[in-house]
CSV table of C-alpha atoms in Angstrom, one decimal:
chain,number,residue,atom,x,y,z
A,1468,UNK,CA,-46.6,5.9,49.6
A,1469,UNK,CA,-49.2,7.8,47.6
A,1470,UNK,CA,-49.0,7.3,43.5
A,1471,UNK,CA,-49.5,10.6,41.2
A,1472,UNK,CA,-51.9,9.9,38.2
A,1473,UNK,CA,-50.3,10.6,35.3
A,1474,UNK,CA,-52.8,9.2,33.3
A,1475,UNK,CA,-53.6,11.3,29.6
A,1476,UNK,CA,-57.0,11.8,28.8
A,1477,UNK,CA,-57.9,9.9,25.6
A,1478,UNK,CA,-57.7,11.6,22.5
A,1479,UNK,CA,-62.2,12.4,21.6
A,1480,UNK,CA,-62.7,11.4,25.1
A,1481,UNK,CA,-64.4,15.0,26.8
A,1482,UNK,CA,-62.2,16.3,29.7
A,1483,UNK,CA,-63.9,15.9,33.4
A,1484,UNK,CA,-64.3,19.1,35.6
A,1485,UNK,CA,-61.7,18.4,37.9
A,1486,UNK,CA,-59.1,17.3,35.0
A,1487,UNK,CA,-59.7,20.6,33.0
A,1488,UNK,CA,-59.4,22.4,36.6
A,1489,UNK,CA,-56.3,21.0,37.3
A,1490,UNK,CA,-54.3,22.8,34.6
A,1491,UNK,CA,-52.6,25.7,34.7
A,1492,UNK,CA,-53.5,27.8,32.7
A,1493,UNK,CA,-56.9,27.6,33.5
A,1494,UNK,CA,-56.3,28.0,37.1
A,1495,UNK,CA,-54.4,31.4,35.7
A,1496,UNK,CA,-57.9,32.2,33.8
A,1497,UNK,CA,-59.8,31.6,36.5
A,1498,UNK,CA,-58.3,33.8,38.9
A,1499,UNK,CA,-57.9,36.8,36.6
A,1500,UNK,CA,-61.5,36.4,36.3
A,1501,UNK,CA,-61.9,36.3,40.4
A,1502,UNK,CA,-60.2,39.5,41.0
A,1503,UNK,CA,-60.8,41.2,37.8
A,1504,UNK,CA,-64.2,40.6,36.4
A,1505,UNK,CA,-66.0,40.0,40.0
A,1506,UNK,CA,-64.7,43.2,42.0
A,1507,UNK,CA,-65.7,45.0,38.8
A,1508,UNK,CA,-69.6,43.5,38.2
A,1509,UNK,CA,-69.8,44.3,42.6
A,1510,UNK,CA,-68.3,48.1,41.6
A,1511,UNK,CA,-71.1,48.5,38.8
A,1512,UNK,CA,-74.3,46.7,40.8
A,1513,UNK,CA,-73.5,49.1,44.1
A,1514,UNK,CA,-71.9,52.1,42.8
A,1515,UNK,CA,-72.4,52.6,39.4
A,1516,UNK,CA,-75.8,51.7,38.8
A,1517,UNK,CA,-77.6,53.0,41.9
A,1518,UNK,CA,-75.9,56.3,40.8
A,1519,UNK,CA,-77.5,56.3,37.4
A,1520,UNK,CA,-81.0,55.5,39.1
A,1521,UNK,CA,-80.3,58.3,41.5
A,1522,UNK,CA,-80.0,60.4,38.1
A,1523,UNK,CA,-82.7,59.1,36.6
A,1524,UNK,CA,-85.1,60.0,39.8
A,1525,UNK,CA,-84.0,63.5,40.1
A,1526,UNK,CA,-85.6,64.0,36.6
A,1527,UNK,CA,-89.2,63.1,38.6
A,1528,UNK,CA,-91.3,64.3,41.0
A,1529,UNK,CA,-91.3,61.4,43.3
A,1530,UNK,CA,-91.7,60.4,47.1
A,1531,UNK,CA,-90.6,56.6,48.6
A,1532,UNK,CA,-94.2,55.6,47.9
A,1533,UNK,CA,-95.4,57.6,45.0
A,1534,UNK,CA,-93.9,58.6,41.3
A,1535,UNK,CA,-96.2,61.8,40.0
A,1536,UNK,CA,-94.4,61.5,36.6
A,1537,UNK,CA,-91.8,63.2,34.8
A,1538,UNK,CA,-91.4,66.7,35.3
A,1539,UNK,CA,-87.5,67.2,33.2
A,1540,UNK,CA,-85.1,69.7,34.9
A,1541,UNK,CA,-87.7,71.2,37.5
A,1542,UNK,CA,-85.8,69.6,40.2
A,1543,UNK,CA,-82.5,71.5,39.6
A,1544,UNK,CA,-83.7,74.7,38.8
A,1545,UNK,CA,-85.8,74.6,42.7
A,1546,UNK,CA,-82.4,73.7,44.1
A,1547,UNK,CA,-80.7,76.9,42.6
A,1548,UNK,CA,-83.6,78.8,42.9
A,1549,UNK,CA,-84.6,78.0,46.5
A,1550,UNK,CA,-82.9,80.2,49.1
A,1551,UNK,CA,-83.5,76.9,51.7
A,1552,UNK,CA,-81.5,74.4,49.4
A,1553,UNK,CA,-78.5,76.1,47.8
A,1554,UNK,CA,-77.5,78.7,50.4
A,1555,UNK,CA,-76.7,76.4,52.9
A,1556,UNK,CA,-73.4,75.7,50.9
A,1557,UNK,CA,-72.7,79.7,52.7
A,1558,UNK,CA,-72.5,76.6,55.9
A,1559,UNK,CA,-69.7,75.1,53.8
A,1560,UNK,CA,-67.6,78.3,53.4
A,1561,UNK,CA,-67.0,77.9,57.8
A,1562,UNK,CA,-66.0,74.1,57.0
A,1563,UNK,CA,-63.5,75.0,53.8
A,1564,UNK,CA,-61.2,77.2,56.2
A,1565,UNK,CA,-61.6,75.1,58.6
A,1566,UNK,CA,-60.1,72.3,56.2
A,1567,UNK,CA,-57.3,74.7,55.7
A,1568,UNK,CA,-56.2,75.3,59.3
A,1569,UNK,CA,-56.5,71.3,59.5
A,1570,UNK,CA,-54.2,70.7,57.2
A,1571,UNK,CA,-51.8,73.5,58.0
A,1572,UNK,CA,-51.9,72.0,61.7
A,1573,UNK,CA,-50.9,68.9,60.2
A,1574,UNK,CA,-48.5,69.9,57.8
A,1575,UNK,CA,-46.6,71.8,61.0
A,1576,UNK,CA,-47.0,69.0,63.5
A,1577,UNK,CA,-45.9,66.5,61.2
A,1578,UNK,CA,-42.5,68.5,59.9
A,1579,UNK,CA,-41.7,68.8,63.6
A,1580,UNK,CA,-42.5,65.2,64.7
A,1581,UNK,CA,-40.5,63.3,61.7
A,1582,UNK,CA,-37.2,64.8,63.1
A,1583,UNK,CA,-35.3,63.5,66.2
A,1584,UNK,CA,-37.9,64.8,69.1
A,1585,UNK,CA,-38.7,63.0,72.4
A,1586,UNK,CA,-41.6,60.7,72.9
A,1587,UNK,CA,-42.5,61.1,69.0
A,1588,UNK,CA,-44.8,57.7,69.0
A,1589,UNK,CA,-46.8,58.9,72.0
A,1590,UNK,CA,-47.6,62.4,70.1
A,1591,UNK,CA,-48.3,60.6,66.8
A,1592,UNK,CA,-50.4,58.2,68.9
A,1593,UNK,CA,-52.4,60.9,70.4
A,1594,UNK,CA,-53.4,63.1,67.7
A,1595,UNK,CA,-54.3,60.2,65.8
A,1596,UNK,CA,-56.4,59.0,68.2
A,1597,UNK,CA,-59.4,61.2,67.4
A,1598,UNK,CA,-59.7,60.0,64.1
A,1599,UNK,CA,-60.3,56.5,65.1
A,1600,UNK,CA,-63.0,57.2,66.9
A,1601,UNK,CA,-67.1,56.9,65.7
A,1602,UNK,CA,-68.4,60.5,64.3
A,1603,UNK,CA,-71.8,60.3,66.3
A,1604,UNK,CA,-69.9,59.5,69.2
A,1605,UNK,CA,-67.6,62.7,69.0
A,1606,UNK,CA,-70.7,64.5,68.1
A,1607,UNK,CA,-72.4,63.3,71.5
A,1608,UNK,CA,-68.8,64.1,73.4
A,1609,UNK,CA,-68.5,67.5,72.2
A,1610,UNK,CA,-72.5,68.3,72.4
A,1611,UNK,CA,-71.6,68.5,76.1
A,1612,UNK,CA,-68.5,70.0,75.7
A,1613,UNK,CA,-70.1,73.2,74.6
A,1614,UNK,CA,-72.8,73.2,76.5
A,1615,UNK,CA,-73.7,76.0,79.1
A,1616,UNK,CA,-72.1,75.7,82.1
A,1617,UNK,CA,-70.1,71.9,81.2
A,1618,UNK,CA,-66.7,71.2,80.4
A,1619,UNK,CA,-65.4,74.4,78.3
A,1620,UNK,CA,-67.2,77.1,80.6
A,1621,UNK,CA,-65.5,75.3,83.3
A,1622,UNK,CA,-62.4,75.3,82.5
A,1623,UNK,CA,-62.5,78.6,81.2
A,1624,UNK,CA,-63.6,79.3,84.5
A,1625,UNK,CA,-60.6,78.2,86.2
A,1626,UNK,CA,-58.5,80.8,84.3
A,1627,UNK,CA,-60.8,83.1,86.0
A,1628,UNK,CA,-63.2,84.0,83.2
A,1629,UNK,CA,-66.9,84.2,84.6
A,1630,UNK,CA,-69.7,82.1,83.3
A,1631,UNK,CA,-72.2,85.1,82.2
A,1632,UNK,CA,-69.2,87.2,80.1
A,1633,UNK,CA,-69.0,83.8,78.4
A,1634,UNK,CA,-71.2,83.3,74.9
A,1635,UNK,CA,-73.6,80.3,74.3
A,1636,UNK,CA,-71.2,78.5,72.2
A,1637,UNK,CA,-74.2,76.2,70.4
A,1638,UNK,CA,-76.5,78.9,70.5
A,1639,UNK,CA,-75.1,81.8,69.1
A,1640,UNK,CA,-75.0,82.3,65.2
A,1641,UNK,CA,-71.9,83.7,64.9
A,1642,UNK,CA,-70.1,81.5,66.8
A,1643,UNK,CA,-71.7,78.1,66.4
A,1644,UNK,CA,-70.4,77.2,63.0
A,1645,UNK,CA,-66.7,77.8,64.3
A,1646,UNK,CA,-67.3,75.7,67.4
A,1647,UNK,CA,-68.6,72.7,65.1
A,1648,UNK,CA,-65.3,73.3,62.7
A,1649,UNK,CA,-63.5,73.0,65.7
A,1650,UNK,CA,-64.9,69.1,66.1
A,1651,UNK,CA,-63.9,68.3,62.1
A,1652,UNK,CA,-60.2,69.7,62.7
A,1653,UNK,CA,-59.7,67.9,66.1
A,1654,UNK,CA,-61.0,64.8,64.5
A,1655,UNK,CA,-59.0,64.4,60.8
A,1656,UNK,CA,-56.0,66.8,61.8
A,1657,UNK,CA,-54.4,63.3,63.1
A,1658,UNK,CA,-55.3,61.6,60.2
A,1659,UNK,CA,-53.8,63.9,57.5
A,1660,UNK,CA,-50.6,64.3,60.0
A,1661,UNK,CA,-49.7,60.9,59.5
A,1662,UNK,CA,-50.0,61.0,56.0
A,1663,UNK,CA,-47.6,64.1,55.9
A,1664,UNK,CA,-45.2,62.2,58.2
A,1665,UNK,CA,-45.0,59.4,56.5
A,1666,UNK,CA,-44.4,61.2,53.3
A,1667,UNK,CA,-41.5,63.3,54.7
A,1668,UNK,CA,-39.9,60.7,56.5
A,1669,UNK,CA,-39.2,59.1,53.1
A,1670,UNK,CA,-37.1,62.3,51.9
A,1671,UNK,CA,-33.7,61.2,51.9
A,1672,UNK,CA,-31.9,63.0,55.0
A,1673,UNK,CA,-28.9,63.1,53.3
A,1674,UNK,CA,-30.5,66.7,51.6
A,1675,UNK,CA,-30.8,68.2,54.8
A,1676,UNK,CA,-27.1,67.9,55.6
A,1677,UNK,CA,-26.3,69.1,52.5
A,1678,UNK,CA,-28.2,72.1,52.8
A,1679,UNK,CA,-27.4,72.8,56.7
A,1680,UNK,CA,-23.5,72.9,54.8
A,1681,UNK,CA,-24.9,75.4,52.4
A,1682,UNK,CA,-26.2,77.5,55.3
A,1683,UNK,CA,-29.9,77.0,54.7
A,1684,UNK,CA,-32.2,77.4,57.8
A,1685,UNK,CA,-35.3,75.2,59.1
A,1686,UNK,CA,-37.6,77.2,57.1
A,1687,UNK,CA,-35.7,77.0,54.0
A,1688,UNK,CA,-35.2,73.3,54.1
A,1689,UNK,CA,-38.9,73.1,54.3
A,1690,UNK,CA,-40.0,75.4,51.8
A,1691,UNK,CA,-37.1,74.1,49.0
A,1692,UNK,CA,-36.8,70.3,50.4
A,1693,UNK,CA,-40.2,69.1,52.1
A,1694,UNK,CA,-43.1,70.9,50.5
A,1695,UNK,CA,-41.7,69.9,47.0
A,1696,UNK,CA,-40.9,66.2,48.1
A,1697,UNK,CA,-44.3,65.7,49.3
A,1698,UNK,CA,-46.2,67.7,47.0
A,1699,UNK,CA,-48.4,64.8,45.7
A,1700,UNK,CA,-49.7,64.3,49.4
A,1701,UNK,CA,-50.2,67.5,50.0
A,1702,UNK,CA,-52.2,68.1,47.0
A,1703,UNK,CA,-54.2,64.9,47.5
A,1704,UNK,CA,-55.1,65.8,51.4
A,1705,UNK,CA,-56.0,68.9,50.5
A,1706,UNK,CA,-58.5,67.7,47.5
A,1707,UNK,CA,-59.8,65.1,50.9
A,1708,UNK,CA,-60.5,67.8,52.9
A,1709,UNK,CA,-62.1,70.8,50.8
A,1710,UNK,CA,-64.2,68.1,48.9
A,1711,UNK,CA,-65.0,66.6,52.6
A,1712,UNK,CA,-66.1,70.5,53.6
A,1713,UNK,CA,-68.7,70.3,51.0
A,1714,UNK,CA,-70.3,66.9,52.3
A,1715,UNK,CA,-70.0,67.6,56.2
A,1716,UNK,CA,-72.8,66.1,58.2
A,1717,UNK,CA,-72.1,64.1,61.1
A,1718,UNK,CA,-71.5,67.4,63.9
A,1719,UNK,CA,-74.4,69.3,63.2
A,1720,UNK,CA,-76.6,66.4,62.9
A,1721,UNK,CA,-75.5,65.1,66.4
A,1722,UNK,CA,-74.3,68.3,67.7
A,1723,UNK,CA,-76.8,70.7,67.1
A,1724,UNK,CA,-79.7,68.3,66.4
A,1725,UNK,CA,-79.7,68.2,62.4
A,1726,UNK,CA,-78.6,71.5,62.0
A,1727,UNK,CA,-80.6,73.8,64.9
A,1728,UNK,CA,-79.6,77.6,64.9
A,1729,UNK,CA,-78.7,78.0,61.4
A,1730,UNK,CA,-76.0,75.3,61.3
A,1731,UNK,CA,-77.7,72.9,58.9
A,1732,UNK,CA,-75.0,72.0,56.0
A,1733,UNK,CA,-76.3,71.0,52.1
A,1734,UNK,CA,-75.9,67.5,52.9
A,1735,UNK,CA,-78.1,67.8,56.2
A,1736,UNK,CA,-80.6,69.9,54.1
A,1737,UNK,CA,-80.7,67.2,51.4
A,1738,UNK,CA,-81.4,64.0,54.1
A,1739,UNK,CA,-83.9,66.1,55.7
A,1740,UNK,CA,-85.4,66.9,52.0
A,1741,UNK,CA,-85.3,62.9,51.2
A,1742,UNK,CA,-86.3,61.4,54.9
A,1743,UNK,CA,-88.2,63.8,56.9
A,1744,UNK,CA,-90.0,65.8,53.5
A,1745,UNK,CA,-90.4,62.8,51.5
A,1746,UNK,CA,-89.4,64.3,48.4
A,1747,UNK,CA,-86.5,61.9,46.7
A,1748,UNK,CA,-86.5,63.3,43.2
A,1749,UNK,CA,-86.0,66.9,45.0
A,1750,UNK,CA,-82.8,65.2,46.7
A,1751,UNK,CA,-81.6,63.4,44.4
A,1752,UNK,CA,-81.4,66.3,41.8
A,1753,UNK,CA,-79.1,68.0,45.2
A,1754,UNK,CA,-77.1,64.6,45.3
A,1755,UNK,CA,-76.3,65.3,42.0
A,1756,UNK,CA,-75.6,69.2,42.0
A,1757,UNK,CA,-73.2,68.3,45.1
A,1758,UNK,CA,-71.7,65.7,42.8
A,1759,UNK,CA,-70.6,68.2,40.4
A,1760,UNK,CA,-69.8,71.0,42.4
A,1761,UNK,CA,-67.0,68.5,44.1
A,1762,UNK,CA,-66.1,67.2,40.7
A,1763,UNK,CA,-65.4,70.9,39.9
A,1764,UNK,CA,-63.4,71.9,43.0
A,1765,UNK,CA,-61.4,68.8,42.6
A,1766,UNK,CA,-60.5,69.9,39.0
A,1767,UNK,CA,-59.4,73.3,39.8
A,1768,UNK,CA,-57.8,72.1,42.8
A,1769,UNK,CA,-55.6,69.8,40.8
A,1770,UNK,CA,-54.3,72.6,37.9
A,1771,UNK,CA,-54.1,75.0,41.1
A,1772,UNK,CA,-51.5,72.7,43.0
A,1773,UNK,CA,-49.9,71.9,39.6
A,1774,UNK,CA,-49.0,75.4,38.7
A,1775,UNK,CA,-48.0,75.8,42.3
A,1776,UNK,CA,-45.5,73.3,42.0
A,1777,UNK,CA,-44.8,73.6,38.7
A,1778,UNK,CA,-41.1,73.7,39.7
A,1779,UNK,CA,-40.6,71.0,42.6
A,1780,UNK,CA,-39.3,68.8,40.2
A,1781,UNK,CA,-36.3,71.4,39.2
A,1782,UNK,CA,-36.0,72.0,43.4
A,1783,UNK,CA,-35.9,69.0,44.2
A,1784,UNK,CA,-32.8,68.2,41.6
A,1785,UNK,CA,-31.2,71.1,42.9
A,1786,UNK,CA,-31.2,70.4,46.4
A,1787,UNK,CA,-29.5,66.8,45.2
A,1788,UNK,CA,-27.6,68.2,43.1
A,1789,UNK,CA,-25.8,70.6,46.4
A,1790,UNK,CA,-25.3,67.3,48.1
């Protein structure tokens, strides 16, 4: 039988480590400071300050290896300036519709698949699938997808189209940049589905009843029920995906090798700019333009989607309100 210590310290007598450890409330202090203070210092040293370094070098004319001094806002005014740089956001234009038919695929899937409908779990299961899967290794599955003669010519050939009527899906300039859209929506459509599903799924079905009795259709119980219910994830997967537009990288890096045939996107312009020219304060003055320019469509984004549902609230109260 084991004997607790109740022993009291002594009064002047200094308190040992393990003594002043095994009280509460410093066991309470202590583990604020864990998950507070730590995760914050770990936030600054990896985030925060290599961002304000990444500032600070824009504002020089600098490789890896050399720093040829200050030269102030040179390094912007060459990435506005410079057809090369700033005109491949045009690339990002193909991406940004793209990111809308994504999330209108997923919007539609999603209403469809949260109400009663055979083997549900299996269709959830396999249009999230894509999304858990590597980039480069998409980028390497659908580099032979599209090319000549592999798996999309053939099976277009099948419904009797002939290989020479057929374009050069990688090749051609006004079709390549749809084809690598095609990759982004077949990989995050799953992704932003399940977010919509869950979201609707928590609308209380109880409204749809009540508005079957008041002889609303399918369409209006989405447009005056869903969309205002899940507003909030709508707006927030739509802020994902535009924002995402402006940064895309991984399938015409892998796809096109690093943006061939006029496919290269700001983001593969600036990487090239950083590892291939060697000029690091030119890149990270266009880290730092492509900071603010997503800073800026997020903003107008948000007011957009808030006048836009300006009245879900009041819809929403209503539609109880008929129950």
């Amino acid at each position: 039988m084991s004997v607790v210590n109740t022993s009291v310290p002594r009064p002047g007598r200094r308190k040992t480590f393990k003594e002043w450890f095994a009280l509460p409330k410093n066991q309470q202090r202590l583990v604020i400071f864990t998950f507070a203070v730590v995760p914050v210092f770990l936030l600054i040293m990896f985030t925060y300050f290599p961002f304000a370094k990444m500032v600070q070098f824009s504002f020089y004319n600098m490789s890896y290896t050399k720093n040829r001094g200050f030269i102030g806002l040179k390094n912007y005014i060459s990435v506005f300036t410079k057809d090369e740089l700033f005109s491949t956001f045009r690339i990002s234009l193909y991406y940004m519709v793209g990111a809308l038919v994504q999330i209108a695929l997923a919007l539609y899937f999603a209403t469809i698949l949260s109400f009663r409908t055979k083997f549900t779990a299996f269709y959830k299961g396999a249009m999230f699938f894509p999304f858990l899967i590597n980039g480069i290794a998409i980028g390497f599955i659908f580099k032979f997808f599209y090319t000549r003669g592999y798996v999309l010519d053939t099976t277009l050939g099948f419904f009797g189209i002939p290989l020479d009527s057929l374009p050069f899906w990688l090749r051609d300039v006004k079709l390549n940049n749809w084809s690598l859209v095609a990759t982004s929506v077949w990989k995050y459509m799953g992704q932003n589905m399940v977010l919509f599903a869950g979201a609707i799924m928590s609308v209380d079905p109880n409204l749809y009843e009540a508005a079957a009795i008041d002889g609303a259709n399918k369409w209006h119980q989405f447009r005056y029920i869903i969309l205002p219910s899940i507003s909030t994830v709508l707006t927030l997967n739509v802020i994902l995906s535009i924002t995402g537009s402006l940064s895309a990288f991984e399938p015409p890096y892998v796809i096109t090798s690093m943006g061939g045939n006029g496919t290269a996107t700001y983001f593969i312009k600036m990487h090239q700019t950083a590892h291939v020219e060697h000029r690091v304060g030119l890149a990270c003055a266009m880290a730092v333009v492509l900071v603010l320019i997503i800073a800026v469509c997020t903003i107008f984004q948000k007011l957009l989607f808030k006048y836009a549902f300006r009245n879900a609230g009041t819809e929403t109260k209503a539609a109880k309100g008929a129950k």
